PDB file of C-alpha atoms in Angstrom:
ATOM      1  CA  GLY A 208      -1.777 -17.332  -0.098  1.00 60.00           C
ATOM      2  CA  ALA A 209      -1.897 -13.850   1.452  1.00 75.00           C
ATOM      3  CA  VAL A 210      -5.363 -12.887   0.241  1.00 87.00           C
ATOM      4  CA  VAL A 211      -7.054  -9.881   1.780  1.00 92.00           C
ATOM      5  CA  SER A 212     -10.650  -9.018   1.013  1.00 93.00           C
ATOM      6  CA  GLN A 213     -12.624  -5.841   1.513  1.00 95.00           C
ATOM      7  CA  HIS A 214     -16.333  -5.237   1.553  1.00 95.00           C
ATOM      8  CA  PRO A 215     -18.007  -3.354   0.034  1.00 95.00           C
ATOM      9  CA  SER A 216     -15.953  -2.621  -3.059  1.00 94.00           C
ATOM     10  CA  TRP A 217     -17.832   0.620  -3.560  1.00 94.00           C
ATOM     11  CA  VAL A 218     -20.466   2.588  -1.675  1.00 96.00           C
ATOM     12  CA  ILE A 219     -22.437   5.757  -2.291  1.00 96.00           C
ATOM     13  CA  CYS A 220     -24.039   7.427   0.696  1.00 95.00           C
ATOM     14  CA  LYS A 221     -25.701  10.657   1.709  1.00 96.00           C
ATOM     15  CA  SER A 222     -23.887  13.285   3.701  1.00 96.00           C
ATOM     16  CA  GLY A 223     -24.248  12.719   7.428  1.00 96.00           C
ATOM     17  CA  THR A 224     -24.592   8.954   7.302  1.00 96.00           C
ATOM     18  CA  SER A 225     -22.086   6.396   8.551  1.00 97.00           C
ATOM     19  CA  VAL A 226     -20.397   3.764   6.441  1.00 97.00           C
ATOM     20  CA  LYS A 227     -18.699   0.576   7.610  1.00 97.00           C
ATOM     21  CA  ILE A 228     -15.928  -1.079   5.614  1.00 97.00           C
ATOM     22  CA  GLU A 229     -14.733  -4.591   6.417  1.00 97.00           C
ATOM     23  CA  CYS A 230     -11.251  -5.957   5.866  1.00 96.00           C
ATOM     24  CA  ARG A 231     -10.554  -9.678   6.139  1.00 94.00           C
ATOM     25  CA  SER A 232      -7.434 -11.769   5.803  1.00 91.00           C
ATOM     26  CA  LEU A 233      -8.673 -14.964   4.165  1.00 90.00           C
ATOM     27  CA  ASP A 234      -5.812 -17.426   4.451  1.00 85.00           C
ATOM     28  CA  PHE A 235      -3.646 -16.119   7.256  1.00 83.00           C
ATOM     29  CA  GLN A 236      -3.945 -14.491  10.630  1.00 85.00           C
ATOM     30  CA  ALA A 237      -3.138 -10.815  10.544  1.00 83.00           C
ATOM     31  CA  THR A 238      -1.430  -9.592  13.653  1.00 78.00           C
ATOM     32  CA  THR A 239      -1.653  -6.062  12.351  1.00 86.00           C
ATOM     33  CA  MET A 240      -3.934  -4.384   9.856  1.00 92.00           C
ATOM     34  CA  PHE A 241      -3.537  -0.946   8.343  1.00 94.00           C
ATOM     35  CA  TRP A 242      -6.018   1.488   6.895  1.00 96.00           C
ATOM     36  CA  TYR A 243      -5.042   3.844   4.100  1.00 95.00           C
ATOM     37  CA  ARG A 244      -6.778   6.533   2.124  1.00 95.00           C
ATOM     38  CA  GLN A 245      -5.881   7.463  -1.418  1.00 92.00           C
ATOM     39  CA  PHE A 246      -7.105  10.496  -3.305  1.00 90.00           C
ATOM     40  CA  PRO A 247      -6.961  10.562  -7.115  1.00 84.00           C
ATOM     41  CA  LYS A 248      -3.431  10.603  -8.507  1.00 80.00           C
ATOM     42  CA  GLN A 249      -1.933  10.682  -5.031  1.00 85.00           C
ATOM     43  CA  SER A 250      -0.113   8.063  -3.042  1.00 85.00           C
ATOM     44  CA  LEU A 251      -1.442   6.055  -0.160  1.00 90.00           C
ATOM     45  CA  MET A 252      -1.725   7.896   3.131  1.00 92.00           C
ATOM     46  CA  LEU A 253      -1.708   5.783   6.269  1.00 93.00           C
ATOM     47  CA  MET A 254      -4.654   6.585   8.497  1.00 95.00           C
ATOM     48  CA  ALA A 255      -4.300   4.129  11.346  1.00 94.00           C
ATOM     49  CA  THR A 256      -2.776   0.897  12.549  1.00 92.00           C
ATOM     50  CA  SER A 257      -5.068  -1.737  13.953  1.00 89.00           C
ATOM     51  CA  ASN A 258      -3.978  -4.525  16.297  1.00 84.00           C
ATOM     52  CA  GLU A 259      -6.291  -7.314  17.368  1.00 81.00           C
ATOM     53  CA  GLY A 260      -7.691  -6.780  20.829  1.00 80.00           C
ATOM     54  CA  SER A 261      -6.283  -3.321  21.359  1.00 82.00           C
ATOM     55  CA  LYS A 262      -7.076   0.252  20.410  1.00 86.00           C
ATOM     56  CA  ALA A 263      -6.061   1.481  17.016  1.00 91.00           C
ATOM     57  CA  THR A 264      -3.184   3.900  16.629  1.00 92.00           C
ATOM     58  CA  TYR A 265      -4.022   6.889  14.478  1.00 95.00           C
ATOM     59  CA  GLU A 266      -1.656   8.935  12.373  1.00 93.00           C
ATOM     60  CA  GLN A 267      -1.321  12.623  13.026  1.00 92.00           C
ATOM     61  CA  GLY A 268      -4.222  14.600  11.647  1.00 93.00           C
ATOM     62  CA  VAL A 269      -6.637  11.677  11.479  1.00 95.00           C
ATOM     63  CA  GLU A 270      -9.695  12.086  13.682  1.00 94.00           C
ATOM     64  CA  LYS A 271     -10.191   8.935  15.714  1.00 92.00           C
ATOM     65  CA  ASP A 272     -13.789   9.820  16.552  1.00 94.00           C
ATOM     66  CA  LYS A 273     -14.623  10.157  12.881  1.00 96.00           C
ATOM     67  CA  PHE A 274     -12.830   7.048  11.668  1.00 96.00           C
ATOM     68  CA  LEU A 275     -13.699   4.275  14.094  1.00 95.00           C
ATOM     69  CA  ILE A 276     -11.617   1.132  13.857  1.00 94.00           C
ATOM     70  CA  ASN A 277     -12.449  -2.203  15.428  1.00 90.00           C
ATOM     71  CA  HIS A 278     -10.098  -5.165  15.137  1.00 88.00           C
ATOM     72  CA  ALA A 279     -12.377  -7.885  16.461  1.00 83.00           C
ATOM     73  CA  SER A 280     -10.307 -10.921  15.509  1.00 88.00           C
ATOM     74  CA  LEU A 281      -7.046 -11.913  13.846  1.00 87.00           C
ATOM     75  CA  THR A 282      -8.819 -11.989  10.497  1.00 91.00           C
ATOM     76  CA  LEU A 283     -11.184  -9.028  10.648  1.00 93.00           C
ATOM     77  CA  SER A 284     -10.846  -5.284  11.030  1.00 94.00           C
ATOM     78  CA  THR A 285     -13.548  -2.722  10.341  1.00 95.00           C
ATOM     79  CA  LEU A 286     -13.380   0.982   9.562  1.00 97.00           C
ATOM     80  CA  THR A 287     -16.475   3.073  10.146  1.00 97.00           C
ATOM     81  CA  VAL A 288     -16.604   6.528   8.639  1.00 97.00           C
ATOM     82  CA  THR A 289     -19.024   8.384  10.880  1.00 96.00           C
ATOM     83  CA  SER A 290     -21.117  11.328   9.713  1.00 96.00           C
ATOM     84  CA  ALA A 291     -19.525  11.181   6.296  1.00 96.00           C
ATOM     85  CA  HIS A 292     -19.159  14.355   4.236  1.00 96.00           C
ATOM     86  CA  PRO A 293     -18.253  14.875   0.583  1.00 96.00           C
ATOM     87  CA  GLU A 294     -14.624  15.576   1.492  1.00 95.00           C
ATOM     88  CA  ASP A 295     -14.427  12.029   2.875  1.00 96.00           C
ATOM     89  CA  SER A 296     -14.999  10.652  -0.618  1.00 96.00           C
ATOM     90  CA  SER A 297     -11.900   8.632  -1.375  1.00 95.00           C
ATOM     91  CA  PHE A 298     -10.461   5.201  -2.054  1.00 95.00           C
ATOM     92  CA  TYR A 299     -10.018   3.377   1.257  1.00 96.00           C
ATOM     93  CA  ILE A 300      -7.597   0.469   1.274  1.00 96.00           C
ATOM     94  CA  CYS A 301      -6.719  -1.932   4.048  1.00 96.00           C
ATOM     95  CA  SER A 302      -3.658  -4.086   4.315  1.00 94.00           C
ATOM     96  CA  ALA A 303      -2.655  -6.905   6.576  1.00 90.00           C
ATOM     97  CA  ASN A 304       0.687  -7.946   7.913  1.00 82.00           C
ATOM     98  CA  SER A 305       1.268 -11.578   8.701  1.00 69.00           C
ATOM     99  CA  GLY A 306       3.964 -11.265  11.303  1.00 61.00           C
ATOM    100  CA  SER A 307       5.712 -14.595  10.989  1.00 55.00           C
ATOM    101  CA  GLU A 308       3.394 -16.892   9.045  1.00 49.00           C
ATOM    102  CA  GLY A 309       5.439 -19.603   7.393  1.00 47.00           C
ATOM    103  CA  HIS A 310       4.076 -19.504   3.867  1.00 45.00           C
ATOM    104  CA  ILE A 311       4.259 -15.817   3.108  1.00 45.00           C
ATOM    105  CA  GLU A 312       6.936 -13.217   3.498  1.00 50.00           C
ATOM    106  CA  THR A 313       7.221 -11.617   6.878  1.00 56.00           C
ATOM    107  CA  ASP A 314       7.111  -7.850   7.213  1.00 66.00           C
ATOM    108  CA  THR A 315       5.155  -7.584   3.981  1.00 79.00           C
ATOM    109  CA  GLN A 316       1.798  -5.878   3.786  1.00 85.00           C
ATOM    110  CA  TYR A 317      -0.823  -7.441   1.564  1.00 88.00           C
ATOM    111  CA  PHE A 318      -3.531  -5.132   0.350  1.00 92.00           C
ATOM    112  CA  GLY A 319      -7.229  -5.587  -0.007  1.00 93.00           C
ATOM    113  CA  PRO A 320      -8.924  -4.560  -3.269  1.00 92.00           C
ATOM    114  CA  GLY A 321     -10.053  -1.229  -1.834  1.00 94.00           C
ATOM    115  CA  THR A 322     -13.395   0.448  -1.221  1.00 96.00           C
ATOM    116  CA  ARG A 323     -14.408   3.486  -3.211  1.00 95.00           C
ATOM    117  CA  LEU A 324     -16.554   5.772  -1.057  1.00 96.00           C
ATOM    118  CA  THR A 325     -18.610   8.535  -2.620  1.00 96.00           C
ATOM    119  CA  VAL A 326     -20.469  10.872  -0.306  1.00 96.00           C
ATOM    120  CA  LEU A 327     -23.174  12.945  -1.946  1.00 95.00           C
TER     121      LEU A 327
ATOM    122  CA  GLY B 255      10.417  11.880   9.273  1.00 59.00           C
ATOM    123  CA  GLN B 256      10.150  10.178   5.937  1.00 71.00           C
ATOM    124  CA  ASN B 257      11.157  11.537   2.537  1.00 88.00           C
ATOM    125  CA  ILE B 258      10.759   9.235  -0.437  1.00 93.00           C
ATOM    126  CA  ASP B 259      11.356  10.430  -3.987  1.00 95.00           C
ATOM    127  CA  GLN B 260      10.616   8.753  -7.283  1.00 96.00           C
ATOM    128  CA  PRO B 261       9.940  10.128 -10.756  1.00 96.00           C
ATOM    129  CA  THR B 262       6.371  11.032 -11.555  1.00 95.00           C
ATOM    130  CA  GLU B 263       6.089   9.493 -14.996  1.00 96.00           C
ATOM    131  CA  MET B 264       8.000   7.282 -17.408  1.00 97.00           C
ATOM    132  CA  THR B 265       7.168   6.083 -20.890  1.00 97.00           C
ATOM    133  CA  ALA B 266       8.681   3.122 -22.681  1.00 96.00           C
ATOM    134  CA  THR B 267       8.100   0.899 -25.666  1.00 97.00           C
ATOM    135  CA  GLU B 268       6.753  -2.628 -25.531  1.00 97.00           C
ATOM    136  CA  GLY B 269       9.632  -5.100 -25.191  1.00 97.00           C
ATOM    137  CA  ALA B 270      12.011  -2.489 -23.763  1.00 97.00           C
ATOM    138  CA  ILE B 271      13.502  -2.106 -20.282  1.00 97.00           C
ATOM    139  CA  VAL B 272      12.619   0.597 -17.785  1.00 97.00           C
ATOM    140  CA  GLN B 273      14.337   1.439 -14.510  1.00 98.00           C
ATOM    141  CA  ILE B 274      12.438   3.293 -11.806  1.00 98.00           C
ATOM    142  CA  ASN B 275      14.649   4.932  -9.212  1.00 98.00           C
ATOM    143  CA  CYS B 276      13.710   5.633  -5.630  1.00 98.00           C
ATOM    144  CA  THR B 277      15.691   7.572  -3.064  1.00 97.00           C
ATOM    145  CA  TYR B 278      14.746   7.765   0.554  1.00 95.00           C
ATOM    146  CA  GLN B 279      15.647   9.460   3.787  1.00 92.00           C
ATOM    147  CA  THR B 280      13.942   7.869   6.749  1.00 82.00           C
ATOM    148  CA  SER B 281      14.326   7.838  10.485  1.00 80.00           C
ATOM    149  CA  GLY B 282      14.097   4.065  10.611  1.00 80.00           C
ATOM    150  CA  PHE B 283      14.491   1.292   8.061  1.00 86.00           C
ATOM    151  CA  ASN B 284      12.963  -2.148   7.897  1.00 84.00           C
ATOM    152  CA  GLY B 285      13.142  -2.949   4.216  1.00 90.00           C
ATOM    153  CA  LEU B 286      12.280  -1.423   0.863  1.00 93.00           C
ATOM    154  CA  PHE B 287       9.139  -2.552  -0.927  1.00 93.00           C
ATOM    155  CA  TRP B 288       7.874  -2.133  -4.459  1.00 96.00           C
ATOM    156  CA  TYR B 289       4.202  -2.356  -5.284  1.00 95.00           C
ATOM    157  CA  GLN B 290       2.331  -2.200  -8.574  1.00 96.00           C
ATOM    158  CA  GLN B 291      -0.991  -0.401  -8.692  1.00 93.00           C
ATOM    159  CA  HIS B 292      -3.312  -0.340 -11.687  1.00 93.00           C
ATOM    160  CA  ALA B 293      -5.754   2.535 -11.898  1.00 87.00           C
ATOM    161  CA  GLY B 294      -8.677   2.087  -9.531  1.00 84.00           C
ATOM    162  CA  GLU B 295      -7.202  -0.986  -7.909  1.00 87.00           C
ATOM    163  CA  ALA B 296      -5.261  -1.705  -4.734  1.00 86.00           C
ATOM    164  CA  PRO B 297      -1.492  -2.176  -4.794  1.00 90.00           C
ATOM    165  CA  THR B 298      -0.045  -5.620  -5.363  1.00 91.00           C
ATOM    166  CA  PHE B 299       3.254  -6.685  -3.849  1.00 89.00           C
ATOM    167  CA  LEU B 300       6.204  -6.980  -6.237  1.00 93.00           C
ATOM    168  CA  SER B 301       9.394  -7.161  -4.223  1.00 92.00           C
ATOM    169  CA  TYR B 302      11.094  -6.684  -0.882  1.00 91.00           C
ATOM    170  CA  ASN B 303      14.746  -5.821  -0.245  1.00 93.00           C
ATOM    171  CA  VAL B 304      16.220  -5.637   3.217  1.00 90.00           C
ATOM    172  CA  LEU B 305      19.858  -6.356   2.363  1.00 92.00           C
ATOM    173  CA  ASP B 306      22.011  -4.616  -0.239  1.00 96.00           C
ATOM    174  CA  GLY B 307      22.006  -6.082  -3.688  1.00 96.00           C
ATOM    175  CA  LEU B 308      19.767  -7.256  -6.469  1.00 96.00           C
ATOM    176  CA  GLU B 309      16.676  -9.419  -6.115  1.00 93.00           C
ATOM    177  CA  GLU B 310      15.361 -10.939  -9.324  1.00 93.00           C
ATOM    178  CA  LYS B 311      11.857 -12.237  -9.873  1.00 89.00           C
ATOM    179  CA  GLY B 312      11.161 -13.075 -13.467  1.00 93.00           C
ATOM    180  CA  ARG B 313      10.881  -9.898 -15.535  1.00 96.00           C
ATOM    181  CA  PHE B 314      11.115  -7.699 -12.451  1.00 96.00           C
ATOM    182  CA  SER B 315      14.262  -7.015 -10.437  1.00 97.00           C
ATOM    183  CA  SER B 316      14.823  -4.726  -7.486  1.00 97.00           C
ATOM    184  CA  PHE B 317      18.060  -3.312  -6.152  1.00 98.00           C
ATOM    185  CA  LEU B 318      18.899  -1.754  -2.811  1.00 97.00           C
ATOM    186  CA  SER B 319      21.817   0.256  -1.461  1.00 97.00           C
ATOM    187  CA  ARG B 320      21.180   1.122   2.152  1.00 94.00           C
ATOM    188  CA  SER B 321      24.248   3.328   2.504  1.00 94.00           C
ATOM    189  CA  LYS B 322      23.048   5.474  -0.405  1.00 95.00           C
ATOM    190  CA  GLY B 323      19.373   5.389   0.504  1.00 95.00           C
ATOM    191  CA  TYR B 324      18.666   4.193  -3.017  1.00 96.00           C
ATOM    192  CA  SER B 325      16.647   1.535  -4.731  1.00 98.00           C
ATOM    193  CA  TYR B 326      15.500   0.816  -8.237  1.00 98.00           C
ATOM    194  CA  LEU B 327      12.903  -1.413  -9.834  1.00 98.00           C
ATOM    195  CA  LEU B 328      13.862  -2.835 -13.211  1.00 98.00           C
ATOM    196  CA  LEU B 329      11.130  -3.978 -15.566  1.00 97.00           C
ATOM    197  CA  LYS B 330      12.332  -6.053 -18.510  1.00 97.00           C
ATOM    198  CA  GLU B 331      10.567  -7.175 -21.687  1.00 97.00           C
ATOM    199  CA  LEU B 332       7.836  -4.648 -21.082  1.00 97.00           C
ATOM    200  CA  GLN B 333       4.288  -5.658 -21.866  1.00 97.00           C
ATOM    201  CA  MET B 334       1.238  -3.467 -22.297  1.00 97.00           C
ATOM    202  CA  LYS B 335      -0.195  -4.829 -19.056  1.00 96.00           C
ATOM    203  CA  ASP B 336       2.790  -3.355 -17.201  1.00 97.00           C
ATOM    204  CA  SER B 337       1.284   0.105 -17.648  1.00 97.00           C
ATOM    205  CA  ALA B 338       0.566   1.057 -14.058  1.00 97.00           C
ATOM    206  CA  SER B 339       1.776   3.107 -11.133  1.00 96.00           C
ATOM    207  CA  TYR B 340       4.768   1.702  -9.266  1.00 97.00           C
ATOM    208  CA  LEU B 341       5.055   2.594  -5.609  1.00 96.00           C
ATOM    209  CA  CYS B 342       8.267   2.625  -3.621  1.00 96.00           C
ATOM    210  CA  ALA B 343       7.667   2.112   0.082  1.00 94.00           C
ATOM    211  CA  VAL B 344       9.992   2.036   3.063  1.00 92.00           C
ATOM    212  CA  GLY B 345       9.247  -0.104   6.053  1.00 88.00           C
ATOM    213  CA  ARG B 346       9.715   1.605   9.390  1.00 80.00           C
ATOM    214  CA  SER B 347      11.565  -0.197  12.125  1.00 73.00           C
ATOM    215  CA  ASN B 348       9.653  -2.484  14.444  1.00 68.00           C
ATOM    216  CA  ASP B 349       6.089  -1.365  13.807  1.00 71.00           C
ATOM    217  CA  TYR B 350       5.604  -2.731  10.274  1.00 72.00           C
ATOM    218  CA  LYS B 351       4.351   0.622   9.013  1.00 84.00           C
ATOM    219  CA  LEU B 352       5.100   1.641   5.443  1.00 88.00           C
ATOM    220  CA  SER B 353       5.817   5.098   4.088  1.00 89.00           C
ATOM    221  CA  PHE B 354       4.993   5.403   0.420  1.00 91.00           C
ATOM    222  CA  GLY B 355       6.458   7.496  -2.324  1.00 92.00           C
ATOM    223  CA  ALA B 356       4.055   9.301  -4.627  1.00 91.00           C
ATOM    224  CA  GLY B 357       4.357   6.599  -7.262  1.00 94.00           C
ATOM    225  CA  THR B 358       5.747   6.471 -10.798  1.00 96.00           C
ATOM    226  CA  THR B 359       3.242   6.103 -13.608  1.00 96.00           C
ATOM    227  CA  VAL B 360       4.703   3.899 -16.324  1.00 97.00           C
ATOM    228  CA  THR B 361       3.084   3.977 -19.736  1.00 97.00           C
ATOM    229  CA  VAL B 362       3.994   1.220 -22.167  1.00 97.00           C
ATOM    230  CA  ARG B 363       3.445   2.044 -25.822  1.00 96.00           C
ATOM    231  CA  ALA B 364       3.241  -0.349 -28.749  1.00 94.00           C
TER     232      ALA B 364
END
């Protein structure tokens, strides 16, 4: 259990275009989903927290108008990088927290496989 | 704020034991997590400690001392596939957010 998927696994786009990344919890309902960004040889940096049916909460320094998050259901959250630029090239990873599902540990975040974004 | 420290790199021989230390100073605490991350992949969950003491899971064990703000991950009978980055993360109270350390890159040599 506790499988989280992400799509696409990698994407290359031109500067100025928008890219949508999907994050799905496959075998549990995720009360909360998180979006991280990771640059090479650095640790994960939390970008925003996404709760189903409510607005995302962004970490300090993260532009909410540039990184649009929609948490449409308990199993799906999307991150849209709008007007992407080369400095947005990074590894984007989502994670999902189960809350109190019986078959997996509470308070634990399970990560998706990540999406590598390259902006030319 | 959050301050999480762990060594940058460690090298060990196949079959040996390695201990990765993590110290933290955080404004809230809701458990200490260890994740394994292979290059180019997302982190995978290894262990979770919320109470003091040692948690053992096969070849991996994790220890927590809340009063000292200290944890370690112990990897026994090292295998080549254990070469990866190991991330220490502290859960913040009530909101399920995690603060990550920079990660320790473990290289296992034959």
